XYZ file of C-alpha atoms in Angstrom:
281
model
C -196.752 -77.675 24.531
C -196.005 -77.480 20.777
C -197.790 -76.272 17.683
C -197.334 -79.545 15.769
C -200.648 -81.449 15.516
C -200.829 -84.315 17.974
C -197.524 -83.370 19.613
C -197.180 -82.250 23.211
C -194.388 -81.948 25.730
C -194.542 -82.044 29.490
C -192.669 -82.671 32.701
C -193.382 -85.060 35.542
C -191.931 -84.800 39.040
C -190.763 -88.191 40.309
C -188.787 -89.046 43.461
C -185.364 -87.444 43.035
C -185.870 -86.019 39.542
C -188.084 -84.222 37.028
C -188.705 -86.072 33.759
C -189.174 -84.372 30.396
C -191.493 -86.276 28.037
C -193.117 -85.970 24.619
C -196.312 -87.481 23.208
C -197.389 -87.929 19.580
C -200.361 -89.425 17.794
C -203.446 -91.118 19.180
C -204.566 -94.595 20.150
C -203.221 -97.076 22.721
C -200.161 -95.851 24.580
C -196.751 -97.013 23.377
C -193.777 -96.062 25.546
C -190.357 -96.003 23.860
C -187.362 -96.156 26.222
C -184.112 -94.894 24.731
C -180.766 -96.579 25.231
C -177.277 -95.403 26.118
C -176.867 -91.629 26.016
C -180.010 -91.144 23.897
C -183.136 -89.250 24.862
C -186.694 -88.553 23.690
C -185.528 -87.861 20.122
C -183.715 -91.148 19.605
C -186.444 -92.922 17.636
C -187.606 -89.887 15.635
C -187.402 -91.759 12.342
C -190.142 -94.119 13.523
C -192.494 -91.485 14.920
C -194.688 -90.901 11.825
C -195.502 -94.586 11.307
C -195.967 -95.385 14.990
C -198.024 -92.263 15.776
C -200.538 -93.227 13.099
C -201.587 -96.151 15.294
C -200.439 -95.317 18.826
C -200.054 -92.520 21.304
C -196.256 -92.609 21.260
C -194.532 -91.469 24.452
C -190.805 -90.792 24.591
C -188.811 -89.172 27.369
C -185.379 -88.165 28.560
C -184.358 -90.648 31.271
C -183.310 -89.070 34.547
C -179.919 -87.346 34.526
C -179.962 -87.143 30.704
C -180.699 -84.083 28.542
C -183.740 -82.209 29.888
C -184.581 -84.567 32.793
C -182.888 -83.098 35.840
C -181.892 -84.612 39.161
C -182.830 -83.051 42.484
C -179.510 -84.054 44.030
C -175.985 -85.057 43.038
C -175.299 -87.459 40.170
C -174.487 -90.996 41.354
C -174.528 -94.460 39.772
C -177.938 -94.998 38.211
C -180.187 -97.910 39.229
C -182.331 -99.999 36.914
C -185.214 -100.250 39.382
C -185.318 -96.481 39.866
C -185.485 -95.992 36.099
C -188.260 -98.578 35.738
C -190.152 -96.820 38.541
C -189.835 -93.633 36.481
C -191.302 -95.430 33.453
C -194.168 -96.805 35.520
C -194.951 -93.342 36.902
C -195.078 -92.000 33.353
C -197.562 -94.725 32.421
C -199.670 -93.960 35.484
C -199.595 -90.262 34.627
C -200.471 -90.592 30.940
C -202.599 -93.757 30.807
C -203.881 -94.570 34.307
C -205.423 -98.011 34.558
C -204.626 -98.933 30.943
C -202.247 -101.582 29.666
C -199.467 -100.064 27.563
C -197.034 -101.307 24.978
C -193.337 -100.761 25.666
C -190.226 -100.977 23.522
C -186.736 -100.455 24.892
C -183.362 -100.760 23.185
C -180.005 -101.482 24.822
C -180.025 -100.068 28.371
C -183.631 -99.043 27.697
C -184.403 -102.726 27.148
C -182.907 -103.502 30.570
C -185.343 -100.991 32.049
C -188.293 -102.381 30.049
C -187.537 -105.909 31.236
C -187.450 -104.802 34.877
C -190.711 -102.919 34.350
C -192.330 -106.131 33.099
C -190.960 -108.140 36.031
C -192.327 -105.695 38.609
C -195.499 -104.321 36.964
C -196.810 -106.867 34.450
C -200.399 -105.753 35.043
C -199.583 -102.351 33.490
C -198.224 -103.782 30.260
C -199.731 -105.335 27.162
C -196.564 -106.204 25.201
C -192.903 -105.506 25.900
C -190.235 -105.581 23.189
C -186.701 -105.736 24.596
C -184.155 -105.120 21.840
C -180.631 -106.252 22.695
C -180.498 -105.686 26.462
C -176.765 -105.976 27.327
C -177.426 -108.192 30.359
C -174.050 -109.892 30.459
C -174.982 -112.031 33.473
C -177.124 -114.112 31.096
C -174.061 -115.004 28.983
C -171.849 -118.102 29.409
C -168.820 -115.925 30.310
C -170.123 -112.777 32.002
C -166.816 -111.984 33.715
C -165.063 -111.089 30.464
C -167.741 -108.550 29.549
C -167.923 -107.131 33.057
C -164.170 -106.561 32.723
C -164.584 -105.038 29.244
C -167.198 -102.502 30.346
C -165.168 -101.614 33.453
C -162.177 -101.054 31.166
C -164.279 -98.782 28.930
C -165.290 -96.741 31.980
C -161.708 -96.536 33.204
C -160.474 -95.561 29.735
C -162.991 -92.732 29.705
C -161.730 -91.522 33.085
C -158.100 -91.638 32.015
C -158.206 -90.730 28.309
C -161.598 -89.268 27.458
C -164.597 -90.080 25.296
C -162.931 -90.965 21.983
C -160.600 -93.688 23.285
C -163.351 -95.073 25.540
C -165.814 -95.482 22.674
C -163.079 -96.971 20.479
C -162.417 -99.582 23.163
C -166.164 -100.215 23.463
C -166.530 -100.804 19.715
C -163.459 -103.027 19.609
C -164.671 -105.082 22.564
C -168.202 -105.795 21.342
C -167.013 -106.755 17.854
C -167.963 -105.775 14.321
C -171.466 -106.259 12.872
C -172.111 -109.246 10.604
C -170.928 -107.547 7.419
C -169.401 -104.133 6.983
C -171.248 -103.704 3.677
C -174.665 -104.167 5.261
C -173.702 -102.072 8.256
C -172.979 -99.147 5.956
C -176.479 -99.222 4.436
C -177.870 -96.827 7.025
C -180.535 -94.303 6.137
C -180.089 -90.561 6.535
C -180.884 -89.505 10.078
C -184.032 -87.377 10.491
C -183.659 -83.773 11.734
C -184.873 -84.689 15.232
C -182.069 -87.231 15.629
C -179.500 -84.780 14.275
C -180.842 -82.222 16.739
C -180.335 -84.750 19.545
C -176.645 -85.260 18.717
C -175.257 -82.424 20.903
C -177.451 -83.520 23.824
C -176.330 -87.117 23.347
C -172.673 -86.040 23.310
C -173.236 -84.164 26.572
C -174.881 -87.289 28.048
C -171.976 -89.649 27.324
C -170.161 -88.935 30.617
C -173.310 -89.979 32.506
C -173.604 -93.147 30.431
C -169.951 -94.176 30.715
C -169.473 -93.235 34.370
C -172.838 -94.084 35.911
C -174.864 -96.381 33.614
C -172.725 -98.758 31.564
C -171.441 -100.940 34.405
C -174.452 -100.985 36.775
C -176.981 -101.587 33.978
C -175.037 -104.276 32.103
C -174.217 -106.196 35.295
C -177.762 -106.138 36.689
C -179.537 -109.482 37.013
C -183.126 -109.763 35.739
C -185.726 -111.370 38.009
C -186.378 -114.458 35.908
C -188.869 -115.959 38.342
C -190.982 -112.809 38.319
C -190.784 -112.690 34.522
C -191.852 -116.296 33.995
C -195.625 -115.786 34.499
C -195.472 -112.670 32.287
C -193.386 -114.248 29.517
C -196.366 -114.295 27.131
C -196.111 -110.487 27.057
C -192.361 -110.484 26.374
C -190.720 -110.186 22.956
C -186.930 -110.673 23.036
C -185.519 -108.938 19.958
C -182.140 -108.488 18.294
C -180.769 -107.018 15.082
C -179.816 -109.229 12.189
C -176.456 -107.473 11.984
C -175.729 -108.155 15.662
C -175.480 -111.944 15.453
C -171.706 -111.870 16.041
C -171.911 -109.305 18.852
C -172.415 -111.534 21.877
C -173.128 -108.867 24.544
C -175.950 -107.483 22.361
C -177.469 -110.500 20.626
C -176.676 -113.124 23.256
C -178.848 -111.924 26.172
C -181.940 -111.564 23.966
C -181.403 -115.051 22.558
C -180.928 -116.412 26.069
C -184.192 -114.850 27.264
C -186.017 -116.492 24.362
C -184.434 -119.838 25.237
C -185.182 -119.571 28.960
C -188.867 -118.794 28.439
C -189.476 -120.905 25.342
C -190.586 -117.928 23.251
C -189.431 -116.734 19.831
C -186.512 -114.388 19.324
C -187.624 -111.734 16.832
C -184.956 -110.346 14.538
C -185.173 -106.678 13.576
C -183.506 -104.859 10.679
C -180.041 -103.445 11.267
C -177.879 -103.850 14.306
C -177.722 -102.429 17.810
C -178.854 -99.001 16.568
C -181.373 -100.294 14.045
C -184.112 -98.103 15.490
C -182.008 -95.058 14.582
C -180.261 -95.862 11.288
C -182.861 -98.296 9.875
C -185.833 -96.444 11.314
C -188.394 -97.136 8.576
C -187.786 -100.895 8.420
C -187.352 -101.132 12.193
C -190.645 -99.310 12.763
C -192.469 -101.603 10.353
C -191.164 -104.648 12.226
C -192.129 -103.089 15.541
C -195.710 -102.511 14.371
C -195.951 -106.152 13.241
C -194.552 -107.338 16.551
C -196.953 -105.237 18.600
C -200.019 -106.246 16.577
């Protein structure tokens, strides 16, 4: 628990792990699924606006930050993570449809959640899921992400992330990319936890999540609940923008552009949150 009004913390035991979660605000439930090495604090800049209209739930995915595993760390599985998200929904809003927004690897999880449990969801925003199997040349990006992982093993975090940034390409314009807002205290507080999570992301998430294949047939009847989304600054970054655009094309639904780039929910939080509220409405 916490002394901030409308803010609570809790834990939930799930098969193989214990999840740490936070709730804010009141109203219909909105689950935010962090991406990469991020955790429950990743979208802190959006919390005030979102919590005015929703009960906002964030959490540390298993094996990251305060969500602990019962056994040894192994390669993480998208379906296990989406089961975790579904159990959180069942715990906090049993029998109710919920809104969900996931970014990056969190969007991969959100998409799988929609494919397997559409009856639990009202609207699902998937922002730049790096599902390279949806791209015209998936092999090159599978090789890139494997190289990033191997670089981390051989040379450490700095060279691995440099190779990652080089491989995915620069945002649309450097000038616009530099117009980021100051990070809120909660995001700054998350930075040491995120740094500690990077080995999990690079070793056990990057390759299995990006190479997973979404169940398009299961998604088709639920496509009216799906919102593929991408950042305006990501248009030249194929592994980020491309899969979202492909989902929109496959299901004949609009691609919604959000402010910023791949991390728009962090460094363009105010504008990103405003677009999210419009999209959920």
